[in-house]
Coordinates of N, CA and C in Angstrom, one line a residue:
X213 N 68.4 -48.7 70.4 CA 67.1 -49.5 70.6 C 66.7 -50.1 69.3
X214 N 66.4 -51.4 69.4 CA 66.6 -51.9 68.2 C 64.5 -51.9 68.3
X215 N 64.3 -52.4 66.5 CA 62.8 -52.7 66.5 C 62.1 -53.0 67.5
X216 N 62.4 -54.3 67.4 CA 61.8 -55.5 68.6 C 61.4 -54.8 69.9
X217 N 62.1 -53.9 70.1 CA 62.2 -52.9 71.6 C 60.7 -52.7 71.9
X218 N 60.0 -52.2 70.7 CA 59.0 -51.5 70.5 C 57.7 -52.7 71.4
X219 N 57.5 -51.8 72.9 CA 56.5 -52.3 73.0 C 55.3 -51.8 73.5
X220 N 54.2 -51.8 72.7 CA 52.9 -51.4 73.1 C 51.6 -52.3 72.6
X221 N 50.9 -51.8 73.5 CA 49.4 -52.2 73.0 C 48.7 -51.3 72.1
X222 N 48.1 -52.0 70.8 CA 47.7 -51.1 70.0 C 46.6 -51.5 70.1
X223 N 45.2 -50.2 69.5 CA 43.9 -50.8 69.2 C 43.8 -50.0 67.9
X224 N 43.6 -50.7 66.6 CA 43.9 -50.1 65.3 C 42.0 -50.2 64.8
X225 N 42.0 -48.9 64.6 CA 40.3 -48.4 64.3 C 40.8 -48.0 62.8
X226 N 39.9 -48.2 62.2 CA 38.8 -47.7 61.3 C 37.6 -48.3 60.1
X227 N 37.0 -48.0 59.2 CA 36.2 -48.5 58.8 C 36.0 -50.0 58.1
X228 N 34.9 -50.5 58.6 CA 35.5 -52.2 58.4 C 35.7 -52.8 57.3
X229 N 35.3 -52.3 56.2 CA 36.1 -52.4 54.9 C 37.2 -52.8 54.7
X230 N 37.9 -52.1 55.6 CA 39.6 -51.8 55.8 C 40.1 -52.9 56.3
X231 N 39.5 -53.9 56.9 CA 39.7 -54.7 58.0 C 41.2 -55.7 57.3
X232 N 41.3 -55.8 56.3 CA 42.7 -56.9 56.0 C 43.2 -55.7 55.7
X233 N 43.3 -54.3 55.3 CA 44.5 -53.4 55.6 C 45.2 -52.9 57.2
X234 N 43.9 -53.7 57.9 CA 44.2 -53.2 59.0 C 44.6 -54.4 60.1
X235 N 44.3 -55.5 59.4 CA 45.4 -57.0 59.8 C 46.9 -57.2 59.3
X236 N 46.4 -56.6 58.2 CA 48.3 -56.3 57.8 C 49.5 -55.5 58.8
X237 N 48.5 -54.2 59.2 CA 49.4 -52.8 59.7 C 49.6 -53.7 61.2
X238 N 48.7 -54.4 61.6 CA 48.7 -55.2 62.9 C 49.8 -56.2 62.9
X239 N 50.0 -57.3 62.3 CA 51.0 -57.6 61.7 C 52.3 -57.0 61.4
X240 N 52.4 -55.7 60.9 CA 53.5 -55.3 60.6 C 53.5 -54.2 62.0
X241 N 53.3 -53.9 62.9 CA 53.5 -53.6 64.4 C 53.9 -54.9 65.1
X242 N 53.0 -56.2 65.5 CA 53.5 -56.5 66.0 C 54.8 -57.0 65.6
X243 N 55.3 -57.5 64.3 CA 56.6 -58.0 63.8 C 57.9 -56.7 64.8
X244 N 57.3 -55.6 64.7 CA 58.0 -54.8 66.0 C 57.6 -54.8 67.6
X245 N 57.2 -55.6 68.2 CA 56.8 -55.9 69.5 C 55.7 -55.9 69.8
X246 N 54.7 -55.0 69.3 CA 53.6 -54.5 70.0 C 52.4 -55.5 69.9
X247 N 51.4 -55.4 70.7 CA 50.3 -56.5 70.7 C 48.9 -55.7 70.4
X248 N 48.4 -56.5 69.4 CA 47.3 -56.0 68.7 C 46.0 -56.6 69.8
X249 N 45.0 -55.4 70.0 CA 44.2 -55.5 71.2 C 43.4 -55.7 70.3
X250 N 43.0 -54.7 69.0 CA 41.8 -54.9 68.5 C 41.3 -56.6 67.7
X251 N 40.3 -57.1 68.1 CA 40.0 -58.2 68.0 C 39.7 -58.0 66.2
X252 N 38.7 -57.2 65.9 CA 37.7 -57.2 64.7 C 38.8 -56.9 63.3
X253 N 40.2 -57.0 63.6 CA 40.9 -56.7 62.4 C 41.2 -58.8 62.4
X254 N 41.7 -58.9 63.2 CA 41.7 -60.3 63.3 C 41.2 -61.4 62.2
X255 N 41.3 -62.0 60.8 CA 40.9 -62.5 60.5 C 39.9 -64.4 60.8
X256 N 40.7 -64.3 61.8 CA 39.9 -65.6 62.6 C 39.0 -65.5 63.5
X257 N 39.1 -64.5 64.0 CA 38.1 -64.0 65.1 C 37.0 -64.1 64.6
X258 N 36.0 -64.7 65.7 CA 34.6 -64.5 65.7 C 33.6 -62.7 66.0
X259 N 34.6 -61.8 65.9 CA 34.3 -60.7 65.8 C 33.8 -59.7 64.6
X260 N 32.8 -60.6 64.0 CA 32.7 -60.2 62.7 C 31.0 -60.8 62.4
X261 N 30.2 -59.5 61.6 CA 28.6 -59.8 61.7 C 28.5 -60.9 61.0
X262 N 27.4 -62.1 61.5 CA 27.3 -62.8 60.6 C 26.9 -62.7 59.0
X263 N 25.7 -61.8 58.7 CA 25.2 -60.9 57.8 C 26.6 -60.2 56.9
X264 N 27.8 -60.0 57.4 CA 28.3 -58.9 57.2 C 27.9 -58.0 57.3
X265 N 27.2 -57.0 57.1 CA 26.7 -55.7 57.6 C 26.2 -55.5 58.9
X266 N 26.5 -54.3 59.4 CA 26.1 -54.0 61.0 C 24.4 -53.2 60.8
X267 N 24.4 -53.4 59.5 CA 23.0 -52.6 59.6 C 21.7 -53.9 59.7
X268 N 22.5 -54.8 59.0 CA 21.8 -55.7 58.9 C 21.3 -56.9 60.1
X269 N 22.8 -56.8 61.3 CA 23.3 -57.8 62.5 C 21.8 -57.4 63.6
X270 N 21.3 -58.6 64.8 CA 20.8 -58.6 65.1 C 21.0 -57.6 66.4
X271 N 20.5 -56.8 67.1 CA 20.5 -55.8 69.0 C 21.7 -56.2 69.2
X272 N 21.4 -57.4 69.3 CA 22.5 -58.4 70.6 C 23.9 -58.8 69.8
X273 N 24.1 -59.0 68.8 CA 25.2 -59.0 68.0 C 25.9 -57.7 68.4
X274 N 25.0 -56.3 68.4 CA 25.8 -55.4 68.1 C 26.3 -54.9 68.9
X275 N 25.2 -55.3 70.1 CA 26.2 -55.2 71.6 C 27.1 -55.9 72.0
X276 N 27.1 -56.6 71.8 CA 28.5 -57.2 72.0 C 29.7 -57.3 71.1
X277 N 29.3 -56.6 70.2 CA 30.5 -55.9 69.3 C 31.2 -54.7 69.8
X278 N 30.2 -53.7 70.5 CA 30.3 -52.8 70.9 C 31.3 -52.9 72.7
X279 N 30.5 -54.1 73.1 CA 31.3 -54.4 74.1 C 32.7 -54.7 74.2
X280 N 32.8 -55.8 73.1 CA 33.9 -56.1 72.7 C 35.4 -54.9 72.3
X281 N 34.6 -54.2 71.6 CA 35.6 -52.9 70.8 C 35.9 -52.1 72.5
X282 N 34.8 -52.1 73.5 CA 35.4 -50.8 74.1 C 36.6 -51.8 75.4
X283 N 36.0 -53.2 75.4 CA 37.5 -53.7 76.1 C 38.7 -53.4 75.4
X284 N 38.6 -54.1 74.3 CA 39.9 -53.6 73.5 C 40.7 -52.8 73.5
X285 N 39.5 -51.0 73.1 CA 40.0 -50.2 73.5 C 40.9 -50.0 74.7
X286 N 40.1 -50.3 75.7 CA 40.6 -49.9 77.0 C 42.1 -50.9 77.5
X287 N 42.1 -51.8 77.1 CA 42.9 -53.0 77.0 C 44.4 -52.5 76.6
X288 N 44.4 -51.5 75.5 CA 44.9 -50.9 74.3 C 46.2 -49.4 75.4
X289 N 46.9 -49.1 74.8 CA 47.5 -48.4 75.7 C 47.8 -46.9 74.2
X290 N 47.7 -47.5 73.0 CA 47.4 -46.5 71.6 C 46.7 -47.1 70.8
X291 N 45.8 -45.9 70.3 CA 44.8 -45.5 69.3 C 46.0 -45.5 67.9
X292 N 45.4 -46.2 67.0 CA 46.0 -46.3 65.7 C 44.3 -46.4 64.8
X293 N 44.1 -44.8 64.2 CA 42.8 -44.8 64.1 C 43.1 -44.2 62.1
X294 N 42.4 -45.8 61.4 CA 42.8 -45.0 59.8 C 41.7 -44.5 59.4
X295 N 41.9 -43.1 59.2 CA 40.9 -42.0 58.8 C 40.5 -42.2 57.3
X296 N 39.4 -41.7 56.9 CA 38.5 -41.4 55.4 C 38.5 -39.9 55.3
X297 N 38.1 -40.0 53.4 CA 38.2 -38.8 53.2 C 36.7 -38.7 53.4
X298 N 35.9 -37.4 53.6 CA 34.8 -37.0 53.9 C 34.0 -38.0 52.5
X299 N 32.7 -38.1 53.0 CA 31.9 -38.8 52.0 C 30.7 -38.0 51.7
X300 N 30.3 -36.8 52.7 CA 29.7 -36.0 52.6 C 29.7 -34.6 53.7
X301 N 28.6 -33.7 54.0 CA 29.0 -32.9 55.2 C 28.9 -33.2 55.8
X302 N 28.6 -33.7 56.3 CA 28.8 -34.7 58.1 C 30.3 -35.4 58.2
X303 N 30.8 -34.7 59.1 CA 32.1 -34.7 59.2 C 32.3 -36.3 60.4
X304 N 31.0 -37.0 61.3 CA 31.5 -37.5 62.2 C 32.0 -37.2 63.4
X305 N 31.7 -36.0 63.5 CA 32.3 -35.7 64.9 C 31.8 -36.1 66.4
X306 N 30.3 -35.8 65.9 CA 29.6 -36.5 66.9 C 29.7 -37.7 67.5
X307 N 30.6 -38.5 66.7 CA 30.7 -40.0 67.3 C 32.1 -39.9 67.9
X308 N 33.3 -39.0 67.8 CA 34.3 -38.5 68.5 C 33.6 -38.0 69.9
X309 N 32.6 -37.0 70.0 CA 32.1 -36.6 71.0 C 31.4 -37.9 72.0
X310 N 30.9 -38.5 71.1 CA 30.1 -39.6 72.0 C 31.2 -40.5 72.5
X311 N 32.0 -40.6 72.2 CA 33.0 -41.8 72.1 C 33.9 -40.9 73.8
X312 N 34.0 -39.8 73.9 CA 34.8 -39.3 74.9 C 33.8 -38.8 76.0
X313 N 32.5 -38.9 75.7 CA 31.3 -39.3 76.9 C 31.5 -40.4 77.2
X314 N 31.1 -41.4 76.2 CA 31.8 -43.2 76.5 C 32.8 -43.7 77.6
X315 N 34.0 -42.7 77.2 CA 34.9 -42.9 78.1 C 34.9 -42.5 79.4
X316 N 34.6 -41.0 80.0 CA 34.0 -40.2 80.9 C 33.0 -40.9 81.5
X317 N 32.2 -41.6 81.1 CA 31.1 -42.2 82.3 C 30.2 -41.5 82.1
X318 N 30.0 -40.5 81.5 CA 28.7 -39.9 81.1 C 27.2 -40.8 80.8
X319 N 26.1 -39.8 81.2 CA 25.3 -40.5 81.0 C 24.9 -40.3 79.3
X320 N 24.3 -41.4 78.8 CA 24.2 -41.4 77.3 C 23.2 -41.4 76.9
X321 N 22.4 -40.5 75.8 CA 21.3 -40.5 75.5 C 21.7 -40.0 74.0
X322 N 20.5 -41.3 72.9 CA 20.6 -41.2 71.6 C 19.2 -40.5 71.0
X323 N 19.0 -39.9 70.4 CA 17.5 -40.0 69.6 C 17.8 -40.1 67.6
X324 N 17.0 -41.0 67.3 CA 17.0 -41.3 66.4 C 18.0 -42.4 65.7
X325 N 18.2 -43.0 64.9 CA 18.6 -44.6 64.4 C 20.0 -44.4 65.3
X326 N 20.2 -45.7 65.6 CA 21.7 -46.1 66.2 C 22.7 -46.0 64.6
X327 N 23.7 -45.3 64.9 CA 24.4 -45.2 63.7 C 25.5 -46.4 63.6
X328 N 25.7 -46.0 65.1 CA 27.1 -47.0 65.3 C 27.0 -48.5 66.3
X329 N 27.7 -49.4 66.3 CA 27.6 -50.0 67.5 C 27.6 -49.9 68.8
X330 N 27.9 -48.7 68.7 CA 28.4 -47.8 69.9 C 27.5 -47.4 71.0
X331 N 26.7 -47.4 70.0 CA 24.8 -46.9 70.5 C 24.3 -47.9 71.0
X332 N 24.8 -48.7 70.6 CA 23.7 -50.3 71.5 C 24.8 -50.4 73.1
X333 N 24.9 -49.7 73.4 CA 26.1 -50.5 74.3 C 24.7 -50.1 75.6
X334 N 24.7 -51.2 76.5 CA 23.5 -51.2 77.3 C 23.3 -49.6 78.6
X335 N 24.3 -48.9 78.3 CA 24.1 -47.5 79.2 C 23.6 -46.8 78.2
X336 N 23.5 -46.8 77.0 CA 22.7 -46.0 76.2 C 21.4 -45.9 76.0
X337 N 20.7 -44.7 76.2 CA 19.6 -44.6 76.3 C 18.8 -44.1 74.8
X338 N 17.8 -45.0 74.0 CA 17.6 -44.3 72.8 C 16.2 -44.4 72.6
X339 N 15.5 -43.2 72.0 CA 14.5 -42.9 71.6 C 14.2 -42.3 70.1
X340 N 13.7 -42.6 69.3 CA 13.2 -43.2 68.5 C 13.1 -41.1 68.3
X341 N 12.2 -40.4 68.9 CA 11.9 -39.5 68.3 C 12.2 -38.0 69.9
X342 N 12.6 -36.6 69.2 CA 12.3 -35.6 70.5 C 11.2 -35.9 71.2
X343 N 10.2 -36.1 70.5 CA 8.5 -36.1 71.4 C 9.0 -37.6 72.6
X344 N 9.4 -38.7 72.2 CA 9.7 -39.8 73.2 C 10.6 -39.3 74.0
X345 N 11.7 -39.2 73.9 CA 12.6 -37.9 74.9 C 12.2 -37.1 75.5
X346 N 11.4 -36.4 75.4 CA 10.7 -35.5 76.1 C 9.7 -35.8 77.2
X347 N 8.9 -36.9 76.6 CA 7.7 -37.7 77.6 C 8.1 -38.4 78.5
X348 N 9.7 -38.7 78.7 CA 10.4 -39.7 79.1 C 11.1 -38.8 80.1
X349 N 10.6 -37.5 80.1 CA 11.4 -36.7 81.2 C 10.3 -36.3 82.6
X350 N 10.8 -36.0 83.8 CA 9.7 -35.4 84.8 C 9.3 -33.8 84.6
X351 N 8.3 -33.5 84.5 CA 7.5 -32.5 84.7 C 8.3 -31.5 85.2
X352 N 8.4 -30.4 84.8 CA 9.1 -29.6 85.1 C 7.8 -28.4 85.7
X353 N 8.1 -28.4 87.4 CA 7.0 -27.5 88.2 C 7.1 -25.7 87.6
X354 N 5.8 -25.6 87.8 CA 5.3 -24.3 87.3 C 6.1 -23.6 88.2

């Protein structure tokens, strides 16, 4: 089976910093068959905040970033995900966890700042504080 053989869909994740190490590895996959799903490594793509920063990008930018990433994903047939070394204790997991509710169809509920784009995606439900979460539930009978 020669290179070329190699065929899959890839969706290549990780931090967007990375993003021309991760148009390269796209690049050097497909030069072996495979088709790069993920748009946001793409240097021509309009998949990129105007602002650059996502902290900075407007609701609706970020949803449809978020939109965008979970077609990809799903578009994608392998995860090609470049990991970091910890930057502090918060290891991230939570966004592992939320991300396989994401997939599941789970219902989604945030409290406190959207960390990721992930959070804006329009099934997500977010509140600001527990006390809003809480007032935002029905009465639980005596």
């Amino acid at each position: 089976m020669s290179d070329t053989a190699f065929k899959a869909r890839v969706y290549i994740a990780a931090r967007f910093s990375r993003r021309a190490e991760c148009n390269a590895l796209g690049h050097e996959l497909a030069a072996r068959g495979a088709i790069i799903t993920s748009r946001w490594t793409k240097p021509n793509s309009d998949h990129v905040m105007p602002s650059g920063l996502s902290a900075q990008a407007e609701d609706s930018e970020r949803q449809r970033f978020a939109l965008e990433d979970v077609d990809d994903v799903l578009a994608a047939t392998w995860m090609v995900s470049l990991m970091e070394e910890p930057r502090s204790n918060g290891r991230g997991g939570r966004h592992v966890e939320f991300g396989i509710a994401v997939a599941l169809g789970h219902r989604l509920t945030i409290i406190g700042p959207r960390e990721t784009v992930f959070h804006h995606l329009p099934s997500v439900e977010h509140f600001e504080t527990i006390e809003q979460f809480l007032a935002s539930l029905p009465e639980v009978a005596a």
